[in-house]
Tab-separated table of C-alpha atoms and ligand atoms in Angstrom:
chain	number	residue	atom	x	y	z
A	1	UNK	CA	0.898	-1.737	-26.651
A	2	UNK	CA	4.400	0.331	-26.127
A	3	UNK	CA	4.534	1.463	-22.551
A	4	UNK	CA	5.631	4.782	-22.657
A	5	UNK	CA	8.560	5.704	-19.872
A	6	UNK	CA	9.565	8.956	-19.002
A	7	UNK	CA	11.164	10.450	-15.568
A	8	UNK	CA	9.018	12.490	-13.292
A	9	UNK	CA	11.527	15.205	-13.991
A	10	UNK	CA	10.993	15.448	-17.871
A	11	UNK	CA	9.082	18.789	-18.535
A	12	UNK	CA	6.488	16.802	-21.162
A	13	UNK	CA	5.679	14.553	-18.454
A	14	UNK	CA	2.442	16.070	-16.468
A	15	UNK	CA	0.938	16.947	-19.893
A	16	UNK	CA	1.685	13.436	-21.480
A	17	UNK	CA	0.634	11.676	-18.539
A	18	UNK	CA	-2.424	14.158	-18.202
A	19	UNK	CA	-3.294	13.458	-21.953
A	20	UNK	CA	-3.659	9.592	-21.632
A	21	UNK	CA	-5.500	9.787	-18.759
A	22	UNK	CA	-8.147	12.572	-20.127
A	23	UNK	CA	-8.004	10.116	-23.259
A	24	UNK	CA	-8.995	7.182	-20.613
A	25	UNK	CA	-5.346	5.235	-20.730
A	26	UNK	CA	-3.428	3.665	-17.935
A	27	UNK	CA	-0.851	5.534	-16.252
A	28	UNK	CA	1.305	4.240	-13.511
A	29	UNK	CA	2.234	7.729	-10.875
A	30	UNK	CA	4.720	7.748	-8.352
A	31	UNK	CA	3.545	8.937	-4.835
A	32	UNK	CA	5.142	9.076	-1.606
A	33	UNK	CA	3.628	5.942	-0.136
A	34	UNK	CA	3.981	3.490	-3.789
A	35	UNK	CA	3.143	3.747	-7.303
A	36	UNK	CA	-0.181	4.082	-8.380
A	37	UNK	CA	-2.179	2.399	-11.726
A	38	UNK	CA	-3.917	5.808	-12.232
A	39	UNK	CA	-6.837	6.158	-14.698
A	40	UNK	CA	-9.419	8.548	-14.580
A	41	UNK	CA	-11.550	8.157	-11.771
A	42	UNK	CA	-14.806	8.987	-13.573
A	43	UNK	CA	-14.410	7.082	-16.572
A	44	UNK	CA	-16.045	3.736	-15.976
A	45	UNK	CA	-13.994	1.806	-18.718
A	46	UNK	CA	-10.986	3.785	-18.230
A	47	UNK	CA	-11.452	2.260	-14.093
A	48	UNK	CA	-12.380	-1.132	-15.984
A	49	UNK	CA	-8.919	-1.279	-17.184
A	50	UNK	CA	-7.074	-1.075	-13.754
A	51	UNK	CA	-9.148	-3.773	-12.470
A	52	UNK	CA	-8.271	-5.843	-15.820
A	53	UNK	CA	-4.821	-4.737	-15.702
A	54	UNK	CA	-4.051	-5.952	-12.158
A	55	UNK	CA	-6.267	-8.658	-11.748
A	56	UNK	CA	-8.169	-7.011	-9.185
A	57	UNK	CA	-10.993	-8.687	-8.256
A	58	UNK	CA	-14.361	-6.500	-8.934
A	59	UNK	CA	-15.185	-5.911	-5.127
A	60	UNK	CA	-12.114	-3.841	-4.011
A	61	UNK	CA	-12.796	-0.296	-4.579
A	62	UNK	CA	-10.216	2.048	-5.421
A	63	UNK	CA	-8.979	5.232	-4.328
A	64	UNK	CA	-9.378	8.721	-5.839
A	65	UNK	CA	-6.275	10.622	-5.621
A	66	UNK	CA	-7.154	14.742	-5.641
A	67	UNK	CA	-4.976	17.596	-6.143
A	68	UNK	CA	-6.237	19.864	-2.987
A	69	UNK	CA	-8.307	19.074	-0.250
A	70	UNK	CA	-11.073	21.839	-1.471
A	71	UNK	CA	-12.177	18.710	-4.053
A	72	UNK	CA	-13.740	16.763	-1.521
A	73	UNK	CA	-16.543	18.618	-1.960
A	74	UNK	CA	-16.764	17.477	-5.963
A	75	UNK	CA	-16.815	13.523	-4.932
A	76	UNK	CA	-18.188	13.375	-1.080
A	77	UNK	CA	-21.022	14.566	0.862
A	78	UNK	CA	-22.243	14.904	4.094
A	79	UNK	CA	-17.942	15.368	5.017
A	80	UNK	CA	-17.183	16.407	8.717
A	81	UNK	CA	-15.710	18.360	10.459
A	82	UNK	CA	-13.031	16.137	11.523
A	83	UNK	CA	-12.494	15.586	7.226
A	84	UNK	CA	-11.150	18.839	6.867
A	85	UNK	CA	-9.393	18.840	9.877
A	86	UNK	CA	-7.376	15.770	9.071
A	87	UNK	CA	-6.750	17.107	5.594
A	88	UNK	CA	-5.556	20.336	6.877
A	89	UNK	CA	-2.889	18.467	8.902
A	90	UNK	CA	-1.777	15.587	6.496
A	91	UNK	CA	-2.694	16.575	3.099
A	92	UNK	CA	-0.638	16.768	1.122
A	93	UNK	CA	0.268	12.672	2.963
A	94	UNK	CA	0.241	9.282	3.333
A	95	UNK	CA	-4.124	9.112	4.283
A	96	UNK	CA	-7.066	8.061	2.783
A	97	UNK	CA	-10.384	8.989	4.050
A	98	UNK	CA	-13.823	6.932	3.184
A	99	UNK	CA	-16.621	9.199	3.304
A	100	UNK	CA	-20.037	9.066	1.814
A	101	UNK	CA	-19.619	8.975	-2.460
A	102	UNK	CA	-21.678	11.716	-4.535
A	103	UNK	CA	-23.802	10.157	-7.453
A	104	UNK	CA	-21.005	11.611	-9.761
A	105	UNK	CA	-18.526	8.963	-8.835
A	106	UNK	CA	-18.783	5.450	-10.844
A	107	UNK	CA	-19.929	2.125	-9.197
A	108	UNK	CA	-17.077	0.727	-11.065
A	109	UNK	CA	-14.363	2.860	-8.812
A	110	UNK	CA	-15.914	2.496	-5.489
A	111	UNK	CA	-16.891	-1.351	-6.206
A	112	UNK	CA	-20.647	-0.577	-5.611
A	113	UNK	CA	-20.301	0.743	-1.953
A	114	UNK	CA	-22.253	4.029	-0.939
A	115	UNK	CA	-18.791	5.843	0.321
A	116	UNK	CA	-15.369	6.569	-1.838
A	117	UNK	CA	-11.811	6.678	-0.748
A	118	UNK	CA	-10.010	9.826	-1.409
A	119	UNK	CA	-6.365	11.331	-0.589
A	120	UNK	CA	-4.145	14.212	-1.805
A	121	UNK	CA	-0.924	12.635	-2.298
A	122	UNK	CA	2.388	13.908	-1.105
A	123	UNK	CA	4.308	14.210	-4.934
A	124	UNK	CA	4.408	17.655	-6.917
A	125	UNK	CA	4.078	15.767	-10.212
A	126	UNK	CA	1.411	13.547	-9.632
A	127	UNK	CA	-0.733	16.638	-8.289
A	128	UNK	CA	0.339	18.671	-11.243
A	129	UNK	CA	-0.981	15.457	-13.972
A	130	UNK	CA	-4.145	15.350	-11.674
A	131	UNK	CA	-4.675	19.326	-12.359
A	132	UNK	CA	-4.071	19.234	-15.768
A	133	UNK	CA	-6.212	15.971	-16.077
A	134	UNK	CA	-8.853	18.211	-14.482
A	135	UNK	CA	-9.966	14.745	-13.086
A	136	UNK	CA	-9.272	12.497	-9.991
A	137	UNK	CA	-7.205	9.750	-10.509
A	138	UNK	CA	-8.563	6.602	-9.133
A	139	UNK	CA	-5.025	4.288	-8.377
A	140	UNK	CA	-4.852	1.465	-6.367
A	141	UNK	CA	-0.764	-0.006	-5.840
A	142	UNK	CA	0.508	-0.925	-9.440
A	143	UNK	CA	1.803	-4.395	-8.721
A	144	UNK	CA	-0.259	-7.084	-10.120
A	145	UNK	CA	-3.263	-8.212	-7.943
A	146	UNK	CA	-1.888	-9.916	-4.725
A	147	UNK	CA	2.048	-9.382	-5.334
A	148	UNK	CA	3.757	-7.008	-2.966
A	149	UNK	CA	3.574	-3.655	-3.558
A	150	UNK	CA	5.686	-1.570	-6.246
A	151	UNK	CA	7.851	1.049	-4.964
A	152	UNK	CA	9.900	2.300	-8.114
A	153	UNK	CA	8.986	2.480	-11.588
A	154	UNK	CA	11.018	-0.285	-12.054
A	155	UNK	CA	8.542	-2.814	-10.400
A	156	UNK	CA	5.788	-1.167	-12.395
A	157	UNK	CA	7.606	-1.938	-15.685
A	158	UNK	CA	8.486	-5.432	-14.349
A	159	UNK	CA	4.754	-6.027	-13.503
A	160	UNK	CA	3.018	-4.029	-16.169
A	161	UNK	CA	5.678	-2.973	-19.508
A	162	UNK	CA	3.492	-3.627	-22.916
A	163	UNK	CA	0.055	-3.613	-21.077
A	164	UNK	CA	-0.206	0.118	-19.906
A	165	UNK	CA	0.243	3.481	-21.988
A	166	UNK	CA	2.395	4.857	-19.281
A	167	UNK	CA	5.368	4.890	-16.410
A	168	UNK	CA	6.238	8.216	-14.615
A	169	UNK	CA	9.222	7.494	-12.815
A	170	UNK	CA	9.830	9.141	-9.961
A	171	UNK	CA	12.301	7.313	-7.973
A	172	UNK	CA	11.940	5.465	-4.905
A	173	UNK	CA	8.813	5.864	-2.805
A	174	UNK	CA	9.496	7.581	0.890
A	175	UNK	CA	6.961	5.968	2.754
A	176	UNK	CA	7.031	2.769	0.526
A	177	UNK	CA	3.799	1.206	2.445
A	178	UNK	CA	0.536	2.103	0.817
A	179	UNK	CA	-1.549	4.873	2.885
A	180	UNK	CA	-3.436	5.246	6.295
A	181	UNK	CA	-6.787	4.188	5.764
A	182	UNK	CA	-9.499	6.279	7.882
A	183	UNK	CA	-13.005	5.576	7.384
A	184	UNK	CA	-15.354	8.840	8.746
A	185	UNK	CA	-18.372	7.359	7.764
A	186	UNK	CA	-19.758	5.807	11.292
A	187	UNK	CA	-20.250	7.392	14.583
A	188	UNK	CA	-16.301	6.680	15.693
A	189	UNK	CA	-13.776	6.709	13.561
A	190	UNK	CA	-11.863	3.592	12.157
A	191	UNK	CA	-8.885	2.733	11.213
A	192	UNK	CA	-8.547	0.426	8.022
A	193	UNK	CA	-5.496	0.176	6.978
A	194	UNK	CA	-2.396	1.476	8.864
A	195	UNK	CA	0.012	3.679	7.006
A	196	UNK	CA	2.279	6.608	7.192
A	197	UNK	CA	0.616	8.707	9.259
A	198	UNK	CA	0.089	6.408	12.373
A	199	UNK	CA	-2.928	5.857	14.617
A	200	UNK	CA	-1.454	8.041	17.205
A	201	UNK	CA	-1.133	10.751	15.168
A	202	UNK	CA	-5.427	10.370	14.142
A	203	UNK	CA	-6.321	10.188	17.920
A	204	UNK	CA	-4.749	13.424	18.488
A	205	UNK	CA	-6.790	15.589	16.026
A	206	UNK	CA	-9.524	13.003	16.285
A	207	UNK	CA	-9.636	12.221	19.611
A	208	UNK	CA	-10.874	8.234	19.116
A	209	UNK	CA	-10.202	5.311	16.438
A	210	UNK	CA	-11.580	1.918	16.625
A	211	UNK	CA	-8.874	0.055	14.743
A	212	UNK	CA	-10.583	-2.755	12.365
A	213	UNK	CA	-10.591	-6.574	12.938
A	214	UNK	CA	-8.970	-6.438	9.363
A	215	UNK	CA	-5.657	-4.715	10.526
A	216	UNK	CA	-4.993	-7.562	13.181
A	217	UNK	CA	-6.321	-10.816	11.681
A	218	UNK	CA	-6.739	-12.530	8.807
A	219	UNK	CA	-10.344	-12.364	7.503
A	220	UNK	CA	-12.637	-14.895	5.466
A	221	UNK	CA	-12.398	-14.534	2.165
A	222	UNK	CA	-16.423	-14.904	2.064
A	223	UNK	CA	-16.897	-11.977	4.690
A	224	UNK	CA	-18.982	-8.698	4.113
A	225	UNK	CA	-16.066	-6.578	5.558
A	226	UNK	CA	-15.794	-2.365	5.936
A	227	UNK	CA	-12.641	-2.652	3.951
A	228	UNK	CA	-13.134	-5.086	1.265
A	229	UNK	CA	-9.308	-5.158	0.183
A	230	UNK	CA	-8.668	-6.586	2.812
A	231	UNK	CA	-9.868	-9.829	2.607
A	232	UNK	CA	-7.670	-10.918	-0.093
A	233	UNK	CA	-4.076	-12.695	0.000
A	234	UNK	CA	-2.003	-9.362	-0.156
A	235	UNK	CA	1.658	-8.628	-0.616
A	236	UNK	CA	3.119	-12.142	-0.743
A	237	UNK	CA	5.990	-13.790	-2.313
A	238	UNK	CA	5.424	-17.178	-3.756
A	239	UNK	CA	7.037	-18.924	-1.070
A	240	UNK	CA	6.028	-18.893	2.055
A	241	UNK	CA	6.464	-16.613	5.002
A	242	UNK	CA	7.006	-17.266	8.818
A	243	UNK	CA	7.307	-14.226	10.909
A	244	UNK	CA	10.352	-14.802	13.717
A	245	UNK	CA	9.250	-12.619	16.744
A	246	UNK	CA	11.555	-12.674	19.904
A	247	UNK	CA	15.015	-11.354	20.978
A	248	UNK	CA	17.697	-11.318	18.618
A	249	UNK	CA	19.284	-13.901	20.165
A	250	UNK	CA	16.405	-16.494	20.392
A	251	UNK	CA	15.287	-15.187	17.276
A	252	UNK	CA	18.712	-16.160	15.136
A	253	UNK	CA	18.833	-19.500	17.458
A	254	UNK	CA	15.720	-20.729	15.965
A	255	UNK	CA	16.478	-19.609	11.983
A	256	UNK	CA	19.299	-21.448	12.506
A	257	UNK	CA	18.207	-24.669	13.634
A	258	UNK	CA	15.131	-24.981	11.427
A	259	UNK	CA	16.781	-23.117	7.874
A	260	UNK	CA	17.697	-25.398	5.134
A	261	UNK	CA	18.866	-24.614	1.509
A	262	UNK	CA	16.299	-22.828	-0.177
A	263	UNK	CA	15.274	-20.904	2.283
A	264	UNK	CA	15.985	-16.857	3.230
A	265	UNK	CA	16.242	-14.905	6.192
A	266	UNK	CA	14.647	-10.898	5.943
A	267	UNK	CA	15.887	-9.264	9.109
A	268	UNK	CA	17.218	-5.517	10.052
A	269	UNK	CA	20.582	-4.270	9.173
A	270	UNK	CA	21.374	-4.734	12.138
A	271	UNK	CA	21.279	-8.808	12.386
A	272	UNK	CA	23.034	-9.072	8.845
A	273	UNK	CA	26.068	-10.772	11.298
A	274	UNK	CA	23.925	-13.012	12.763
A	275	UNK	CA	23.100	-14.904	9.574
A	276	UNK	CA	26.475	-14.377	7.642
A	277	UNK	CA	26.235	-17.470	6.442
A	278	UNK	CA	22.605	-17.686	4.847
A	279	UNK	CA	22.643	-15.108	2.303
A	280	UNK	CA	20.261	-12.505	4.761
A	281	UNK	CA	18.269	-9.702	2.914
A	282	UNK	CA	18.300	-6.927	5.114
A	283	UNK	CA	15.018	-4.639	4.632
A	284	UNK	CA	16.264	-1.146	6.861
A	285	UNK	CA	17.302	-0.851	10.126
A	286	UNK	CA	15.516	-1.945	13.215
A	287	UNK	CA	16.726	1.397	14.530
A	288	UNK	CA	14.505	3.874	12.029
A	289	UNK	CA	11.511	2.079	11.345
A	290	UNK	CA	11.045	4.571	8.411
A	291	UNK	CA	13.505	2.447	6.636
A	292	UNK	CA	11.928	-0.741	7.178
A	293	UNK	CA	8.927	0.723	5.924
A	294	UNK	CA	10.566	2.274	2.832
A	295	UNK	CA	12.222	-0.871	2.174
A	296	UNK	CA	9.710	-3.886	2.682
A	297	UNK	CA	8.492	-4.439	-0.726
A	298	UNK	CA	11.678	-4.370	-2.311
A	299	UNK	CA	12.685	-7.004	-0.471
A	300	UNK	CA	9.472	-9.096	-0.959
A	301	UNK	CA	9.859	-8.619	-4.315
A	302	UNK	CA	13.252	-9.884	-4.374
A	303	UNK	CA	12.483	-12.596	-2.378
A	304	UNK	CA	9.558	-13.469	-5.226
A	305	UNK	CA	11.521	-16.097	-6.523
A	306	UNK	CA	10.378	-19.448	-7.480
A	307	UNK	CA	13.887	-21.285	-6.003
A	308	UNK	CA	12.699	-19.247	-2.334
A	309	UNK	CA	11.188	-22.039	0.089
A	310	UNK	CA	10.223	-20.696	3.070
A	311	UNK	CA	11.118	-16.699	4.223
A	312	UNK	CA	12.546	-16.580	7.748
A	313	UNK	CA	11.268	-12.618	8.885
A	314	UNK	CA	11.859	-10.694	11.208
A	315	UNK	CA	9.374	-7.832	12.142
A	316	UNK	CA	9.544	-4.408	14.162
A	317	UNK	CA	7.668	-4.171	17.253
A	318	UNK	CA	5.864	-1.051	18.887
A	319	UNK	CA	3.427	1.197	17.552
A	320	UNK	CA	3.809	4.409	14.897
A	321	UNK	CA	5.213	3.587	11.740
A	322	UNK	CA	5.921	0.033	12.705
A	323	UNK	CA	2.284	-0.731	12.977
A	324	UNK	CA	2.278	-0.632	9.356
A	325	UNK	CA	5.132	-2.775	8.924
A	326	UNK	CA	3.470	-5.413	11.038
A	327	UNK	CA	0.492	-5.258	9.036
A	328	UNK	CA	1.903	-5.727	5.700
A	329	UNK	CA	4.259	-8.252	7.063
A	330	UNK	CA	1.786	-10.229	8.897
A	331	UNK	CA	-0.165	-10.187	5.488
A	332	UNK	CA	2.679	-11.652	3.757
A	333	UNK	CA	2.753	-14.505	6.044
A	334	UNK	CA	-0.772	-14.975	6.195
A	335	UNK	CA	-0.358	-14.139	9.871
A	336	UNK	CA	2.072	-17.288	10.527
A	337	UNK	CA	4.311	-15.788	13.567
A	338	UNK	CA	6.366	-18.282	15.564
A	339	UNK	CA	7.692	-17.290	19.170
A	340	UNK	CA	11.195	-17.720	19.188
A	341	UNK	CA	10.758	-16.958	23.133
A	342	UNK	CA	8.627	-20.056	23.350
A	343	UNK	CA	9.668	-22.602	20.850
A	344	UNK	CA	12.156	-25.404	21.557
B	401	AMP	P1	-4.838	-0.383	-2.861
B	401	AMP	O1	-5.269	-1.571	-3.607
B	401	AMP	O2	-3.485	-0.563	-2.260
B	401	AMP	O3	-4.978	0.894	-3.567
B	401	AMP	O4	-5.807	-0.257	-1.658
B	401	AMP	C1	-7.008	0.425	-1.716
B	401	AMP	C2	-7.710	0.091	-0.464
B	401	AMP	O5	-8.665	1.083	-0.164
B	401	AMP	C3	-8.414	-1.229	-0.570
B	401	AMP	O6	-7.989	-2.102	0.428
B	401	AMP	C4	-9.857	-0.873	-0.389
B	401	AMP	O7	-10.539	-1.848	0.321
B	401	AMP	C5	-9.811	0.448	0.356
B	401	AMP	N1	-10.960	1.271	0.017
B	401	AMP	C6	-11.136	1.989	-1.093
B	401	AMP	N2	-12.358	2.565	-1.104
B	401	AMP	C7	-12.969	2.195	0.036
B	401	AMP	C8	-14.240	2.459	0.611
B	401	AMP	N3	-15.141	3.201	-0.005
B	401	AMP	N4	-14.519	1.887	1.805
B	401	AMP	C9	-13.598	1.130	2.419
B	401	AMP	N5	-12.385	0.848	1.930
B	401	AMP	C10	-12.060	1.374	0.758
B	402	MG	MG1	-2.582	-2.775	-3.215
């Protein structure tokens, strides 16, 4: 198959894209938080070939990206209160709300469960290829099943050119971490996945969140879990990653004794200095945590490299935006953090 290419700002774009989708094709969207492996939402085989395409295994639903909050009502019932209230604050944004799934949307797309995922992403063009569509666009992350994340079109074609009908590029990805993750389902609210819009921001139009054992720990791949993505090996390089936490100064003290050829250091802008002589990858700067988040996946993507031994990383602390950083760093590492505070 040729994978078609064409920029976000091309005027043929929404209806091409639109076309292939309505037609049940593959095609790979930019939003704000990464790029998407769109296909029609509704369309059982169309959903089949996302799943096929990534590698996805069959019990991680997806989510159904809508064009205005108002089409909740086509795919969810029984939505509350607090739904509309959170979409009336961050849609168009970076969250996803589970809420209970109307007959209308395929097993295939929520992976069996009674409840679907659905946001309103923050990108003109993607909304405008969902309204032509006239369907919602069920797209989990484009990378391949696993990989870190894809953040421009370019890690879409890297992943994906010759096995999907279509790449909308739209530049680099603002957020660059994949969205907040509410589910509204229970009697409190809880927090799945952290994301752009943080978990203080929830609590304050919310007024409660119970943040899920799978944010903050690894979880058994055998476990029945609320969020079943999040069982699986996510967003890791090939090699392996150790998470540095500690001062600067203890931090760089311990890269340095243990590092040996083959290995990397991915720190903040800030610390380039300290490891002049390693070859650092710098991610954003410790200083605005919305680069670090924009930047991540770039960086574990170039760090994806069979010749990488062992990734030396260093990780923001604090709450907001950095939670998510944490999270999809701590994922990476499959929650290996050594205490350079503490370790001799
Ligand atoms: P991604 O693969 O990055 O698109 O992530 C989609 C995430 O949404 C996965 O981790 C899913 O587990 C989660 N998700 C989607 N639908 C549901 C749902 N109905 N209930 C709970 N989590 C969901
Ligand atoms: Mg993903």
């Amino acid at each position: 198959m040729k994978t078609r290419y064409l920029s976000a700002d091309d005027p043929k774009t929404p209806e091409i894209a639109a076309q292939i989708l309505q037609k049940g094709g593959l095609v790979a969207i930019p939003t704000e938080t990464v790029y998407g492996l769109g296909a029609n939402g509704l369309d059982e085989h169309a959903v089949a070939k996302i799943f096929e395409a990534k590698g996805r295994p069959q019990d991680n639903p997806l989510i159904l990206h809508v064009a205005e909050a108002a089409d909740m009502e086509k795919f969810c019932h029984s939505i509350p209160e607090a739904a509309w209230l959170l979409a009336e604050k961050f849609w168009p944004g970076p969250l996803t709300m589970v809420l209970p799934a109307k007959p209308t949307v395929p097993r295939r797309t929520t992976a069996g469960l009674s409840t679907v995922a659905v946001r309103c992403p923050d990108c003109a063009v993607t909304r405008q290829i969902i309204r032509l569509a006239g369907v919602p666009v069920a797209a989990p992350s484009a990378n391949i099943s696993g990989k870190p994340s894809t953040t421009t079109a370019q890690h879409v074609l890297h992943d994906h050119d010759g096995r999907i009908d279509m790449i909308v590029d739209g530049g680099s990805c603002r957020v660059g971490v994949e969205s907040t993750i509410v589910d509204l389902t229970e009697e409190r609210p809880r927090l799945l996945r952290p994301g752009g819009i943080t978990p203080e921001q929830l609590l304050q139009v919310l007024g409660d969140l119970i943040v899920d054992k799978a944010v903050t720990a690894q979880i058994d791949q055998d476990a029945v879990v609320k969020a079943p993505g999040m069982k699986y090996k996510h967003y890791a390089p090939q090699s392996e990653v150790v998470i540095v936490a500690g001062s600067r100064e203890k931090a760089a003290a311990y890269i340095h004794r243990c590092f040996v050829p083959g290995d990397r250091v991915l720190c903040f802008e800030e610390e380039l200095p300290l490891y002049e002589s390693f070859a650092p990858l710098a991610y954003g700067r410790e200083a605005d945590v919305n680069t670090l988040s924009a930047g991540l996946f770039a960086a574990l993507r170039e760090l994806d490299d069979p010749a990488v031994r062992k990734v030396y990383a260093r990780c923001p602390e604090g709450g907001g935006v950095a939670y998510a950083v944490q999270n999809r760093l701590k994922k990476a590492a499959a929650f290996q953090i050594v205490d350079a505070e503490v370790e001799v």
